[in-house]
Structure formats: structure tokens, C-alpha cells
PDB file of C-alpha atoms in Angstrom:
ATOM      1  CA  UNK A   1      77.501  66.054 -12.148  1.00  0.00           C
ATOM      2  CA  UNK A   2      77.433  66.446 -15.909  1.00  0.00           C
ATOM      3  CA  UNK A   3      74.156  67.504 -17.521  1.00  0.00           C
ATOM      4  CA  UNK A   4      71.820  64.841 -18.810  1.00  0.00           C
ATOM      5  CA  UNK A   5      72.136  64.149 -22.557  1.00  0.00           C
ATOM      6  CA  UNK A   6      69.420  65.599 -24.736  1.00  0.00           C
ATOM      7  CA  UNK A   7      67.443  63.434 -27.119  1.00  0.00           C
ATOM      8  CA  UNK A   8      67.756  64.938 -30.551  1.00  0.00           C
ATOM      9  CA  UNK A   9      65.089  64.545 -33.178  1.00  0.00           C
ATOM     10  CA  UNK A  10      66.351  63.188 -36.478  1.00  0.00           C
ATOM     11  CA  UNK A  11      64.560  63.553 -39.753  1.00  0.00           C
ATOM     12  CA  UNK A  12      65.722  62.722 -43.236  1.00  0.00           C
ATOM     13  CA  UNK A  13      65.090  65.771 -45.390  1.00  0.00           C
ATOM     14  CA  UNK A  14      64.737  65.768 -49.149  1.00  0.00           C
ATOM     15  CA  UNK A  15      68.147  67.400 -49.413  1.00  0.00           C
ATOM     16  CA  UNK A  16      69.598  64.645 -47.225  1.00  0.00           C
ATOM     17  CA  UNK A  17      68.111  62.017 -49.510  1.00  0.00           C
ATOM     18  CA  UNK A  18      70.250  63.620 -52.197  1.00  0.00           C
ATOM     19  CA  UNK A  19      70.405  61.027 -54.962  1.00  0.00           C
ATOM     20  CA  UNK A  20      67.520  60.770 -57.411  1.00  0.00           C
ATOM     21  CA  UNK A  21      68.532  57.199 -58.178  1.00  0.00           C
ATOM     22  CA  UNK A  22      65.632  54.774 -58.029  1.00  0.00           C
ATOM     23  CA  UNK A  23      65.629  52.533 -54.956  1.00  0.00           C
ATOM     24  CA  UNK A  24      64.247  49.007 -55.273  1.00  0.00           C
ATOM     25  CA  UNK A  25      63.205  47.063 -52.211  1.00  0.00           C
ATOM     26  CA  UNK A  26      62.586  43.320 -52.120  1.00  0.00           C
ATOM     27  CA  UNK A  27      60.719  41.556 -49.318  1.00  0.00           C
ATOM     28  CA  UNK A  28      61.678  37.892 -49.563  1.00  0.00           C
ATOM     29  CA  UNK A  29      59.007  35.959 -47.695  1.00  0.00           C
ATOM     30  CA  UNK A  30      58.293  32.281 -47.327  1.00  0.00           C
ATOM     31  CA  UNK A  31      55.338  32.362 -49.730  1.00  0.00           C
ATOM     32  CA  UNK A  32      55.788  35.539 -51.783  1.00  0.00           C
ATOM     33  CA  UNK A  33      58.436  37.947 -53.042  1.00  0.00           C
ATOM     34  CA  UNK A  34      57.218  41.547 -52.988  1.00  0.00           C
ATOM     35  CA  UNK A  35      59.027  44.346 -54.766  1.00  0.00           C
ATOM     36  CA  UNK A  36      58.728  48.132 -54.770  1.00  0.00           C
ATOM     37  CA  UNK A  37      60.535  50.974 -56.512  1.00  0.00           C
ATOM     38  CA  UNK A  38      60.793  54.289 -54.677  1.00  0.00           C
ATOM     39  CA  UNK A  39      61.881  57.743 -55.755  1.00  0.00           C
ATOM     40  CA  UNK A  40      64.234  59.676 -53.480  1.00  0.00           C
ATOM     41  CA  UNK A  41      61.272  61.313 -51.733  1.00  0.00           C
ATOM     42  CA  UNK A  42      59.565  57.970 -51.037  1.00  0.00           C
ATOM     43  CA  UNK A  43      57.033  58.122 -53.869  1.00  0.00           C
ATOM     44  CA  UNK A  44      56.154  54.670 -55.196  1.00  0.00           C
ATOM     45  CA  UNK A  45      57.060  54.302 -58.851  1.00  0.00           C
ATOM     46  CA  UNK A  46      56.277  50.611 -59.299  1.00  0.00           C
ATOM     47  CA  UNK A  47      55.165  47.534 -57.355  1.00  0.00           C
ATOM     48  CA  UNK A  48      54.911  43.823 -58.061  1.00  0.00           C
ATOM     49  CA  UNK A  49      54.887  40.448 -56.334  1.00  0.00           C
ATOM     50  CA  UNK A  50      55.461  36.827 -57.326  1.00  0.00           C
ATOM     51  CA  UNK A  51      55.293  33.481 -55.504  1.00  0.00           C
ATOM     52  CA  UNK A  52      58.455  32.392 -53.708  1.00  0.00           C
ATOM     53  CA  UNK A  53      60.023  29.258 -55.252  1.00  0.00           C
ATOM     54  CA  UNK A  54      60.051  27.401 -51.935  1.00  0.00           C
ATOM     55  CA  UNK A  55      63.005  25.074 -51.466  1.00  0.00           C
ATOM     56  CA  UNK A  56      64.668  26.270 -54.673  1.00  0.00           C
ATOM     57  CA  UNK A  57      67.741  28.437 -54.054  1.00  0.00           C
ATOM     58  CA  UNK A  58      68.627  29.084 -57.693  1.00  0.00           C
ATOM     59  CA  UNK A  59      64.963  29.676 -58.480  1.00  0.00           C
ATOM     60  CA  UNK A  60      64.774  32.244 -55.673  1.00  0.00           C
ATOM     61  CA  UNK A  61      67.708  34.182 -57.151  1.00  0.00           C
ATOM     62  CA  UNK A  62      66.066  34.066 -60.581  1.00  0.00           C
ATOM     63  CA  UNK A  63      62.715  35.212 -59.215  1.00  0.00           C
ATOM     64  CA  UNK A  64      64.281  38.211 -57.452  1.00  0.00           C
ATOM     65  CA  UNK A  65      66.176  39.139 -60.612  1.00  0.00           C
ATOM     66  CA  UNK A  66      62.913  38.975 -62.568  1.00  0.00           C
ATOM     67  CA  UNK A  67      61.188  41.224 -60.014  1.00  0.00           C
ATOM     68  CA  UNK A  68      64.000  43.776 -60.208  1.00  0.00           C
ATOM     69  CA  UNK A  69      63.828  43.786 -64.003  1.00  0.00           C
ATOM     70  CA  UNK A  70      60.032  44.167 -63.961  1.00  0.00           C
ATOM     71  CA  UNK A  71      60.199  47.103 -61.542  1.00  0.00           C
ATOM     72  CA  UNK A  72      62.822  48.862 -63.650  1.00  0.00           C
ATOM     73  CA  UNK A  73      60.725  48.370 -66.774  1.00  0.00           C
ATOM     74  CA  UNK A  74      57.638  49.792 -65.047  1.00  0.00           C
ATOM     75  CA  UNK A  75      59.604  52.751 -63.696  1.00  0.00           C
ATOM     76  CA  UNK A  76      61.310  53.425 -67.026  1.00  0.00           C
ATOM     77  CA  UNK A  77      64.850  53.300 -65.701  1.00  0.00           C
ATOM     78  CA  UNK A  78      67.753  50.905 -65.147  1.00  0.00           C
ATOM     79  CA  UNK A  79      70.466  50.293 -62.598  1.00  0.00           C
ATOM     80  CA  UNK A  80      68.442  51.044 -59.485  1.00  0.00           C
ATOM     81  CA  UNK A  81      69.920  50.291 -56.087  1.00  0.00           C
ATOM     82  CA  UNK A  82      68.601  47.038 -54.612  1.00  0.00           C
ATOM     83  CA  UNK A  83      67.943  46.188 -50.976  1.00  0.00           C
ATOM     84  CA  UNK A  84      66.532  42.877 -49.750  1.00  0.00           C
ATOM     85  CA  UNK A  85      64.741  42.095 -46.512  1.00  0.00           C
ATOM     86  CA  UNK A  86      64.539  38.455 -45.436  1.00  0.00           C
ATOM     87  CA  UNK A  87      63.697  36.436 -42.299  1.00  0.00           C
ATOM     88  CA  UNK A  88      67.313  35.701 -41.406  1.00  0.00           C
ATOM     89  CA  UNK A  89      70.700  37.374 -41.266  1.00  0.00           C
ATOM     90  CA  UNK A  90      74.077  37.412 -42.967  1.00  0.00           C
ATOM     91  CA  UNK A  91      76.703  35.907 -40.663  1.00  0.00           C
ATOM     92  CA  UNK A  92      79.495  38.361 -39.873  1.00  0.00           C
ATOM     93  CA  UNK A  93      81.899  35.427 -39.621  1.00  0.00           C
ATOM     94  CA  UNK A  94      81.164  33.602 -42.874  1.00  0.00           C
ATOM     95  CA  UNK A  95      79.029  35.861 -45.081  1.00  0.00           C
ATOM     96  CA  UNK A  96      76.500  33.025 -45.278  1.00  0.00           C
ATOM     97  CA  UNK A  97      72.818  33.226 -44.356  1.00  0.00           C
ATOM     98  CA  UNK A  98      71.829  32.025 -40.881  1.00  0.00           C
ATOM     99  CA  UNK A  99      68.604  31.783 -38.863  1.00  0.00           C
ATOM    100  CA  UNK A 100      66.308  31.953 -41.914  1.00  0.00           C
ATOM    101  CA  UNK A 101      63.006  30.105 -41.664  1.00  0.00           C
ATOM    102  CA  UNK A 102      63.203  29.911 -45.462  1.00  0.00           C
ATOM    103  CA  UNK A 103      65.681  27.146 -44.729  1.00  0.00           C
ATOM    104  CA  UNK A 104      66.927  26.694 -48.303  1.00  0.00           C
ATOM    105  CA  UNK A 105      68.774  30.014 -47.883  1.00  0.00           C
ATOM    106  CA  UNK A 106      70.728  28.954 -44.785  1.00  0.00           C
ATOM    107  CA  UNK A 107      74.419  28.338 -45.323  1.00  0.00           C
ATOM    108  CA  UNK A 108      74.346  30.049 -48.720  1.00  0.00           C
ATOM    109  CA  UNK A 109      76.284  33.155 -49.872  1.00  0.00           C
ATOM    110  CA  UNK A 110      72.979  34.762 -50.799  1.00  0.00           C
ATOM    111  CA  UNK A 111      74.115  38.401 -50.888  1.00  0.00           C
ATOM    112  CA  UNK A 112      77.124  37.628 -53.091  1.00  0.00           C
ATOM    113  CA  UNK A 113      75.186  35.317 -55.389  1.00  0.00           C
ATOM    114  CA  UNK A 114      72.392  37.849 -55.856  1.00  0.00           C
ATOM    115  CA  UNK A 115      74.876  40.656 -56.525  1.00  0.00           C
ATOM    116  CA  UNK A 116      76.524  38.515 -59.181  1.00  0.00           C
ATOM    117  CA  UNK A 117      73.137  37.626 -60.684  1.00  0.00           C
ATOM    118  CA  UNK A 118      72.109  41.311 -60.867  1.00  0.00           C
ATOM    119  CA  UNK A 119      75.514  42.672 -61.807  1.00  0.00           C
ATOM    120  CA  UNK A 120      75.470  45.258 -59.007  1.00  0.00           C
ATOM    121  CA  UNK A 121      75.964  45.406 -55.232  1.00  0.00           C
ATOM    122  CA  UNK A 122      72.991  44.644 -52.998  1.00  0.00           C
ATOM    123  CA  UNK A 123      72.148  45.290 -49.359  1.00  0.00           C
ATOM    124  CA  UNK A 124      70.640  42.352 -47.439  1.00  0.00           C
ATOM    125  CA  UNK A 125      69.075  42.832 -44.019  1.00  0.00           C
ATOM    126  CA  UNK A 126      66.741  41.082 -41.612  1.00  0.00           C
ATOM    127  CA  UNK A 127      63.074  41.798 -42.377  1.00  0.00           C
ATOM    128  CA  UNK A 128      62.349  43.180 -38.899  1.00  0.00           C
ATOM    129  CA  UNK A 129      65.222  45.634 -39.294  1.00  0.00           C
ATOM    130  CA  UNK A 130      63.668  46.687 -42.608  1.00  0.00           C
ATOM    131  CA  UNK A 131      60.412  47.401 -40.772  1.00  0.00           C
ATOM    132  CA  UNK A 132      62.333  49.592 -38.324  1.00  0.00           C
ATOM    133  CA  UNK A 133      64.131  51.467 -41.107  1.00  0.00           C
ATOM    134  CA  UNK A 134      60.907  52.065 -43.022  1.00  0.00           C
ATOM    135  CA  UNK A 135      59.065  53.432 -40.020  1.00  0.00           C
ATOM    136  CA  UNK A 136      62.084  55.538 -38.995  1.00  0.00           C
ATOM    137  CA  UNK A 137      62.497  57.155 -42.420  1.00  0.00           C
ATOM    138  CA  UNK A 138      58.923  58.169 -43.203  1.00  0.00           C
ATOM    139  CA  UNK A 139      56.611  56.162 -40.973  1.00  0.00           C
ATOM    140  CA  UNK A 140      55.368  56.105 -37.402  1.00  0.00           C
ATOM    141  CA  UNK A 141      58.873  56.775 -36.058  1.00  0.00           C
ATOM    142  CA  UNK A 142      59.871  59.527 -38.482  1.00  0.00           C
ATOM    143  CA  UNK A 143      62.041  62.148 -36.814  1.00  0.00           C
ATOM    144  CA  UNK A 144      62.945  59.944 -33.838  1.00  0.00           C
ATOM    145  CA  UNK A 145      66.550  58.924 -33.216  1.00  0.00           C
ATOM    146  CA  UNK A 146      66.029  55.376 -31.912  1.00  0.00           C
ATOM    147  CA  UNK A 147      63.118  53.352 -33.268  1.00  0.00           C
ATOM    148  CA  UNK A 148      62.297  49.859 -32.000  1.00  0.00           C
ATOM    149  CA  UNK A 149      59.917  47.996 -34.322  1.00  0.00           C
ATOM    150  CA  UNK A 150      58.156  44.764 -33.364  1.00  0.00           C
ATOM    151  CA  UNK A 151      56.614  42.153 -35.656  1.00  0.00           C
ATOM    152  CA  UNK A 152      53.685  40.224 -34.146  1.00  0.00           C
ATOM    153  CA  UNK A 153      52.534  37.636 -36.656  1.00  0.00           C
ATOM    154  CA  UNK A 154      53.169  33.990 -37.490  1.00  0.00           C
ATOM    155  CA  UNK A 155      56.509  34.632 -35.808  1.00  0.00           C
ATOM    156  CA  UNK A 156      57.739  37.316 -33.435  1.00  0.00           C
ATOM    157  CA  UNK A 157      60.786  39.470 -34.023  1.00  0.00           C
ATOM    158  CA  UNK A 158      61.971  43.012 -33.801  1.00  0.00           C
ATOM    159  CA  UNK A 159      64.357  45.460 -35.419  1.00  0.00           C
ATOM    160  CA  UNK A 160      66.199  48.579 -34.357  1.00  0.00           C
ATOM    161  CA  UNK A 161      66.907  51.693 -36.400  1.00  0.00           C
ATOM    162  CA  UNK A 162      69.222  54.483 -35.281  1.00  0.00           C
ATOM    163  CA  UNK A 163      68.936  57.722 -37.270  1.00  0.00           C
ATOM    164  CA  UNK A 164      67.257  55.792 -40.046  1.00  0.00           C
ATOM    165  CA  UNK A 165      69.921  53.092 -40.303  1.00  0.00           C
ATOM    166  CA  UNK A 166      69.480  49.453 -39.294  1.00  0.00           C
ATOM    167  CA  UNK A 167      71.365  48.397 -36.181  1.00  0.00           C
ATOM    168  CA  UNK A 168      72.590  44.903 -37.065  1.00  0.00           C
ATOM    169  CA  UNK A 169      75.053  44.250 -34.233  1.00  0.00           C
ATOM    170  CA  UNK A 170      78.396  42.502 -33.998  1.00  0.00           C
ATOM    171  CA  UNK A 171      76.821  39.048 -34.387  1.00  0.00           C
ATOM    172  CA  UNK A 172      74.038  40.193 -36.761  1.00  0.00           C
ATOM    173  CA  UNK A 173      71.379  39.398 -34.152  1.00  0.00           C
ATOM    174  CA  UNK A 174      70.410  42.841 -32.855  1.00  0.00           C
ATOM    175  CA  UNK A 175      66.668  42.866 -32.216  1.00  0.00           C
ATOM    176  CA  UNK A 176      66.259  39.070 -31.923  1.00  0.00           C
ATOM    177  CA  UNK A 177      63.688  39.643 -29.213  1.00  0.00           C
ATOM    178  CA  UNK A 178      61.460  36.676 -30.025  1.00  0.00           C
ATOM    179  CA  UNK A 179      64.040  34.153 -28.860  1.00  0.00           C
ATOM    180  CA  UNK A 180      64.500  35.510 -25.378  1.00  0.00           C
ATOM    181  CA  UNK A 181      62.485  33.911 -22.567  1.00  0.00           C
ATOM    182  CA  UNK A 182      59.242  35.465 -21.383  1.00  0.00           C
ATOM    183  CA  UNK A 183      60.266  37.682 -18.439  1.00  0.00           C
ATOM    184  CA  UNK A 184      58.850  37.445 -14.916  1.00  0.00           C
ATOM    185  CA  UNK A 185      57.075  34.128 -15.575  1.00  0.00           C
ATOM    186  CA  UNK A 186      54.243  33.076 -13.301  1.00  0.00           C
ATOM    187  CA  UNK A 187      54.108  29.556 -11.894  1.00  0.00           C
ATOM    188  CA  UNK A 188      51.611  28.489 -14.560  1.00  0.00           C
ATOM    189  CA  UNK A 189      53.983  29.772 -17.280  1.00  0.00           C
ATOM    190  CA  UNK A 190      56.879  27.506 -16.276  1.00  0.00           C
ATOM    191  CA  UNK A 191      58.729  25.826 -17.917  1.00  0.00           C
ATOM    192  CA  UNK A 192      56.923  27.280 -20.918  1.00  0.00           C
ATOM    193  CA  UNK A 193      56.261  25.903 -24.392  1.00  0.00           C
ATOM    194  CA  UNK A 194      59.064  24.286 -26.371  1.00  0.00           C
ATOM    195  CA  UNK A 195      60.402  26.419 -29.220  1.00  0.00           C
ATOM    196  CA  UNK A 196      61.823  25.185 -32.519  1.00  0.00           C
ATOM    197  CA  UNK A 197      65.131  26.850 -31.558  1.00  0.00           C
ATOM    198  CA  UNK A 198      65.579  24.192 -28.859  1.00  0.00           C
ATOM    199  CA  UNK A 199      64.732  26.362 -25.856  1.00  0.00           C
ATOM    200  CA  UNK A 200      61.593  26.748 -23.764  1.00  0.00           C
ATOM    201  CA  UNK A 201      59.346  29.750 -23.165  1.00  0.00           C
ATOM    202  CA  UNK A 202      60.673  31.923 -25.978  1.00  0.00           C
ATOM    203  CA  UNK A 203      58.633  35.094 -26.381  1.00  0.00           C
ATOM    204  CA  UNK A 204      57.664  33.869 -29.854  1.00  0.00           C
ATOM    205  CA  UNK A 205      55.957  30.803 -28.361  1.00  0.00           C
ATOM    206  CA  UNK A 206      53.666  33.101 -26.350  1.00  0.00           C
ATOM    207  CA  UNK A 207      53.097  36.148 -28.564  1.00  0.00           C
ATOM    208  CA  UNK A 208      52.911  34.816 -32.123  1.00  0.00           C
ATOM    209  CA  UNK A 209      49.591  33.901 -33.717  1.00  0.00           C
ATOM    210  CA  UNK A 210      50.279  30.171 -33.228  1.00  0.00           C
ATOM    211  CA  UNK A 211      51.431  30.967 -29.668  1.00  0.00           C
ATOM    212  CA  UNK A 212      48.114  32.654 -28.893  1.00  0.00           C
ATOM    213  CA  UNK A 213      46.261  29.639 -30.321  1.00  0.00           C
ATOM    214  CA  UNK A 214      48.369  27.214 -28.274  1.00  0.00           C
ATOM    215  CA  UNK A 215      47.724  29.177 -25.068  1.00  0.00           C
ATOM    216  CA  UNK A 216      43.985  29.136 -25.752  1.00  0.00           C
ATOM    217  CA  UNK A 217      44.069  25.370 -26.297  1.00  0.00           C
ATOM    218  CA  UNK A 218      45.988  24.770 -23.047  1.00  0.00           C
ATOM    219  CA  UNK A 219      43.428  26.788 -21.093  1.00  0.00           C
ATOM    220  CA  UNK A 220      40.207  25.646 -22.794  1.00  0.00           C
ATOM    221  CA  UNK A 221      40.921  22.481 -24.745  1.00  0.00           C
ATOM    222  CA  UNK A 222      39.538  24.222 -27.845  1.00  0.00           C
ATOM    223  CA  UNK A 223      41.439  24.486 -31.119  1.00  0.00           C
ATOM    224  CA  UNK A 224      41.067  27.931 -32.676  1.00  0.00           C
ATOM    225  CA  UNK A 225      43.312  30.120 -34.807  1.00  0.00           C
ATOM    226  CA  UNK A 226      44.658  33.337 -33.391  1.00  0.00           C
ATOM    227  CA  UNK A 227      42.389  35.243 -35.769  1.00  0.00           C
ATOM    228  CA  UNK A 228      39.321  33.370 -34.499  1.00  0.00           C
ATOM    229  CA  UNK A 229      40.279  34.015 -30.871  1.00  0.00           C
ATOM    230  CA  UNK A 230      40.574  37.752 -31.575  1.00  0.00           C
ATOM    231  CA  UNK A 231      37.171  37.748 -33.293  1.00  0.00           C
ATOM    232  CA  UNK A 232      35.540  35.913 -30.375  1.00  0.00           C
ATOM    233  CA  UNK A 233      37.106  38.311 -27.878  1.00  0.00           C
ATOM    234  CA  UNK A 234      35.727  41.282 -29.788  1.00  0.00           C
ATOM    235  CA  UNK A 235      32.309  39.614 -29.672  1.00  0.00           C
ATOM    236  CA  UNK A 236      32.548  39.314 -25.868  1.00  0.00           C
ATOM    237  CA  UNK A 237      33.327  35.595 -25.464  1.00  0.00           C
ATOM    238  CA  UNK A 238      34.671  35.256 -21.895  1.00  0.00           C
ATOM    239  CA  UNK A 239      37.342  32.628 -22.627  1.00  0.00           C
ATOM    240  CA  UNK A 240      38.646  34.584 -25.609  1.00  0.00           C
ATOM    241  CA  UNK A 241      38.637  37.840 -23.626  1.00  0.00           C
ATOM    242  CA  UNK A 242      40.702  36.099 -20.934  1.00  0.00           C
ATOM    243  CA  UNK A 243      43.141  34.850 -23.585  1.00  0.00           C
ATOM    244  CA  UNK A 244      43.626  38.365 -24.955  1.00  0.00           C
ATOM    245  CA  UNK A 245      44.097  39.718 -21.429  1.00  0.00           C
ATOM    246  CA  UNK A 246      46.886  37.176 -20.882  1.00  0.00           C
ATOM    247  CA  UNK A 247      48.341  38.108 -24.254  1.00  0.00           C
ATOM    248  CA  UNK A 248      48.468  41.837 -23.444  1.00  0.00           C
ATOM    249  CA  UNK A 249      50.036  41.164 -20.052  1.00  0.00           C
ATOM    250  CA  UNK A 250      52.780  39.001 -21.568  1.00  0.00           C
ATOM    251  CA  UNK A 251      53.384  41.491 -24.346  1.00  0.00           C
ATOM    252  CA  UNK A 252      53.693  44.294 -21.800  1.00  0.00           C
ATOM    253  CA  UNK A 253      56.241  42.316 -19.777  1.00  0.00           C
ATOM    254  CA  UNK A 254      58.228  41.427 -22.872  1.00  0.00           C
ATOM    255  CA  UNK A 255      58.332  44.995 -24.163  1.00  0.00           C
ATOM    256  CA  UNK A 256      59.274  46.431 -20.753  1.00  0.00           C
ATOM    257  CA  UNK A 257      62.311  44.162 -20.616  1.00  0.00           C
ATOM    258  CA  UNK A 258      63.697  45.798 -23.775  1.00  0.00           C
ATOM    259  CA  UNK A 259      62.669  49.300 -22.706  1.00  0.00           C
ATOM    260  CA  UNK A 260      64.772  48.825 -19.561  1.00  0.00           C
ATOM    261  CA  UNK A 261      67.814  48.119 -21.763  1.00  0.00           C
ATOM    262  CA  UNK A 262      67.283  50.123 -24.956  1.00  0.00           C
ATOM    263  CA  UNK A 263      64.989  52.977 -23.832  1.00  0.00           C
ATOM    264  CA  UNK A 264      63.797  53.692 -27.404  1.00  0.00           C
ATOM    265  CA  UNK A 265      62.271  56.983 -28.511  1.00  0.00           C
ATOM    266  CA  UNK A 266      59.269  55.181 -30.021  1.00  0.00           C
ATOM    267  CA  UNK A 267      57.946  51.621 -30.213  1.00  0.00           C
ATOM    268  CA  UNK A 268      56.279  50.648 -33.500  1.00  0.00           C
ATOM    269  CA  UNK A 269      54.126  47.539 -33.880  1.00  0.00           C
ATOM    270  CA  UNK A 270      53.700  45.658 -37.136  1.00  0.00           C
ATOM    271  CA  UNK A 271      52.357  42.261 -38.175  1.00  0.00           C
ATOM    272  CA  UNK A 272      48.830  40.895 -38.147  1.00  0.00           C
ATOM    273  CA  UNK A 273      48.336  40.853 -34.375  1.00  0.00           C
ATOM    274  CA  UNK A 274      49.376  44.507 -34.116  1.00  0.00           C
ATOM    275  CA  UNK A 275      46.071  45.366 -35.769  1.00  0.00           C
ATOM    276  CA  UNK A 276      43.967  43.878 -32.951  1.00  0.00           C
ATOM    277  CA  UNK A 277      41.485  46.568 -31.957  1.00  0.00           C
ATOM    278  CA  UNK A 278      42.572  48.433 -28.854  1.00  0.00           C
ATOM    279  CA  UNK A 279      45.920  46.634 -28.458  1.00  0.00           C
ATOM    280  CA  UNK A 280      48.186  49.600 -29.192  1.00  0.00           C
ATOM    281  CA  UNK A 281      46.146  51.924 -26.985  1.00  0.00           C
ATOM    282  CA  UNK A 282      46.206  49.473 -24.060  1.00  0.00           C
ATOM    283  CA  UNK A 283      49.911  48.646 -24.156  1.00  0.00           C
ATOM    284  CA  UNK A 284      51.408  51.644 -22.324  1.00  0.00           C
ATOM    285  CA  UNK A 285      49.377  50.716 -19.256  1.00  0.00           C
ATOM    286  CA  UNK A 286      50.636  47.102 -19.324  1.00  0.00           C
ATOM    287  CA  UNK A 287      54.250  48.100 -19.990  1.00  0.00           C
ATOM    288  CA  UNK A 288      54.584  50.836 -17.370  1.00  0.00           C
ATOM    289  CA  UNK A 289      54.433  48.674 -14.186  1.00  0.00           C
ATOM    290  CA  UNK A 290      57.507  46.729 -15.363  1.00  0.00           C
ATOM    291  CA  UNK A 291      59.682  49.680 -16.440  1.00  0.00           C
ATOM    292  CA  UNK A 292      62.451  50.712 -14.053  1.00  0.00           C
ATOM    293  CA  UNK A 293      61.585  54.406 -14.062  1.00  0.00           C
ATOM    294  CA  UNK A 294      59.431  56.945 -12.293  1.00  0.00           C
ATOM    295  CA  UNK A 295      57.423  57.282 -15.505  1.00  0.00           C
ATOM    296  CA  UNK A 296      56.930  55.652 -18.894  1.00  0.00           C
ATOM    297  CA  UNK A 297      56.067  58.059 -21.676  1.00  0.00           C
ATOM    298  CA  UNK A 298      57.492  56.285 -24.717  1.00  0.00           C
ATOM    299  CA  UNK A 299      54.897  56.405 -27.517  1.00  0.00           C
ATOM    300  CA  UNK A 300      53.607  53.059 -28.783  1.00  0.00           C
ATOM    301  CA  UNK A 301      52.300  53.290 -32.355  1.00  0.00           C
ATOM    302  CA  UNK A 302      51.001  51.062 -35.116  1.00  0.00           C
ATOM    303  CA  UNK A 303      53.194  50.967 -38.208  1.00  0.00           C
ATOM    304  CA  UNK A 304      52.218  53.655 -40.691  1.00  0.00           C
ATOM    305  CA  UNK A 305      52.994  51.608 -43.777  1.00  0.00           C
ATOM    306  CA  UNK A 306      51.447  48.343 -42.579  1.00  0.00           C
ATOM    307  CA  UNK A 307      52.290  45.327 -44.698  1.00  0.00           C
ATOM    308  CA  UNK A 308      54.376  47.525 -47.036  1.00  0.00           C
ATOM    309  CA  UNK A 309      56.826  48.531 -44.305  1.00  0.00           C
ATOM    310  CA  UNK A 310      59.215  45.635 -44.875  1.00  0.00           C
ATOM    311  CA  UNK A 311      59.577  46.144 -48.597  1.00  0.00           C
ATOM    312  CA  UNK A 312      59.867  49.933 -48.224  1.00  0.00           C
ATOM    313  CA  UNK A 313      62.528  49.495 -45.568  1.00  0.00           C
ATOM    314  CA  UNK A 314      64.503  47.233 -47.886  1.00  0.00           C
ATOM    315  CA  UNK A 315      64.502  50.025 -50.474  1.00  0.00           C
ATOM    316  CA  UNK A 316      65.746  52.507 -47.845  1.00  0.00           C
ATOM    317  CA  UNK A 317      68.703  50.272 -46.868  1.00  0.00           C
ATOM    318  CA  UNK A 318      70.851  52.266 -49.282  1.00  0.00           C
ATOM    319  CA  UNK A 319      70.011  55.499 -47.462  1.00  0.00           C
ATOM    320  CA  UNK A 320      71.144  58.658 -49.236  1.00  0.00           C
ATOM    321  CA  UNK A 321      73.298  58.775 -52.324  1.00  0.00           C
TER     322      UNK A 321
END
């Protein structure tokens, strides 16, 4: 029998970063466009944000161009590299945007149009993949070969980074965890809530903020936001505590399903719900019973860069040089 492969730690050194060219990252969200300019060592040189021109494709291109220009002015340089994170993907088949909840981008040659608008090439990647890249380069997964990063917020998604590079996949859907069904469903979880994607019981319908609120309503008849449910649970309210117990159990099952396939070196949690007190610490115990192994020792960590992870990861899309 051949020896078992060794996991090798990877870390991007300053020498590996090589180029001193400024790196600009853009986080294109549904309500705001955030921008950051990073030196080669990850030092922030400039930051800014503007509202997203919702429903306006040409206006979105203009707004990003304005953000890039503002960052270069603040940093005192020109011709920075530009990476963009967005809640969608570039189709391998057509080069057009697909799966974006900023629906005015779908079916558009966004990467090409933005490159033409800026007069330079751009890198465009899914926002969850940008989170993974950010945390792999200099965040909670720094030095690890395979980083799986999860977003728990208004939506649920995930991204994968291998040696600091985003794993996009043949169909540009690597990491689309939120639109898989909740694994090992109990009788009271069938058929599961309807999802906007046309399926039932998607992980996003259970583990997003609105999913938590919907579960609480089904069980209690009370309408509360996810944030309010978390606050009540922390205050000891029995119904809210039960809701958070269900949430942790479902999250553990969902994560274990991916661990059984991907076996990442570290799992990083981002998004608003990742900041729930005690959630990260409790997760290994809820994941372990569902992992097909004699032990589960994969670290589960909160994102180091928090809300800035996506925009930092977009800047790191260009990697070295």
C-alpha cells in the first residue's frame, strides 16, 4: 500500500507576492459597491463605497469605474489591477453573467464591458469565492492548502480556495452549497420550504436569516427577524433557544455533507449569522456525528476580516505579479 499523502501548509510570502502593483478589489452588492486598494503585503491604501445603481446596468459599470478612479486618486497611483466579486458567476459557455441576484447583470458580458470601460483587464469572481481567497491569503485560513468559506446571511453560499486561488469549477458553480437540499431530513422537514430557484428544501431556505425567521414562524406563529430571534435566544427565551438549536443542527448536517466530499483543511464562516455568540465554538460537536470518519478535527473559524473579506478577496484575485 502506498503511503498516505501529506497535507502541506501553504502560505503566500512577501517574496511570492512579488509585484508592488496596487491591487483594487470591488465588492458589487445589491445595495452598495465597496472598493479597497491593497499594497502587495495586504496593507490598505484606500477605501470607499457608493450606492449600487439597482436595475441600471450601464450605471453599475459607471459607478465601478468611478470607484476605481477614486481609489487610485487616494492611493496616488494609476493602472492598478482590478478584481470584482459579485453574487453570481461568469458562464464558461457564453461569457455572460448567470445566477446573480442583482438580476440586471444576468445575461450581460459584464467582465468584457467593465474591462472596456476601464481600459484594462479585470478578474470577476463569485463573492463567496472572494471570501475564501481573502481568508486563505491572510485571514483565518492563512497557510492552509484547502479553505472552504461559508456565507451565512440574507442568502447562503460558499467558496473554495486552493493555495490561495479560487476554485471556480468547469461550470463556474463550485461552492454552490446553498442550493443543495438539506441532508438527512427529518419527517417534519419534508418536503421543505420552496426556494426561488424552483426546488424545495434548499440549504439556503433553512440557514439564511430569512430561513431562520420562516422556521420560527412555522413553529410558533410569530413573525420575527433572524436578528430578533438571536437576541431572544441570548436572553433565554425558550422558543428562540429551540429555534437556534434547530439551526445549529441543520448547519452541522449541511457542513458535514461537504466535509465528506471535500475534506477541507479549515472551514471559515462569514456573514451576519456567523457572528452569533457561541455558534462557531458549538459547530464541531454538531458536525462530527455526521462525518464519515473516526474523528473530526477540522478547525471551524470565524472570518478574520469580517465584512471586508469579500472586497479584499476581490483584490487578491490577481494573485502575485
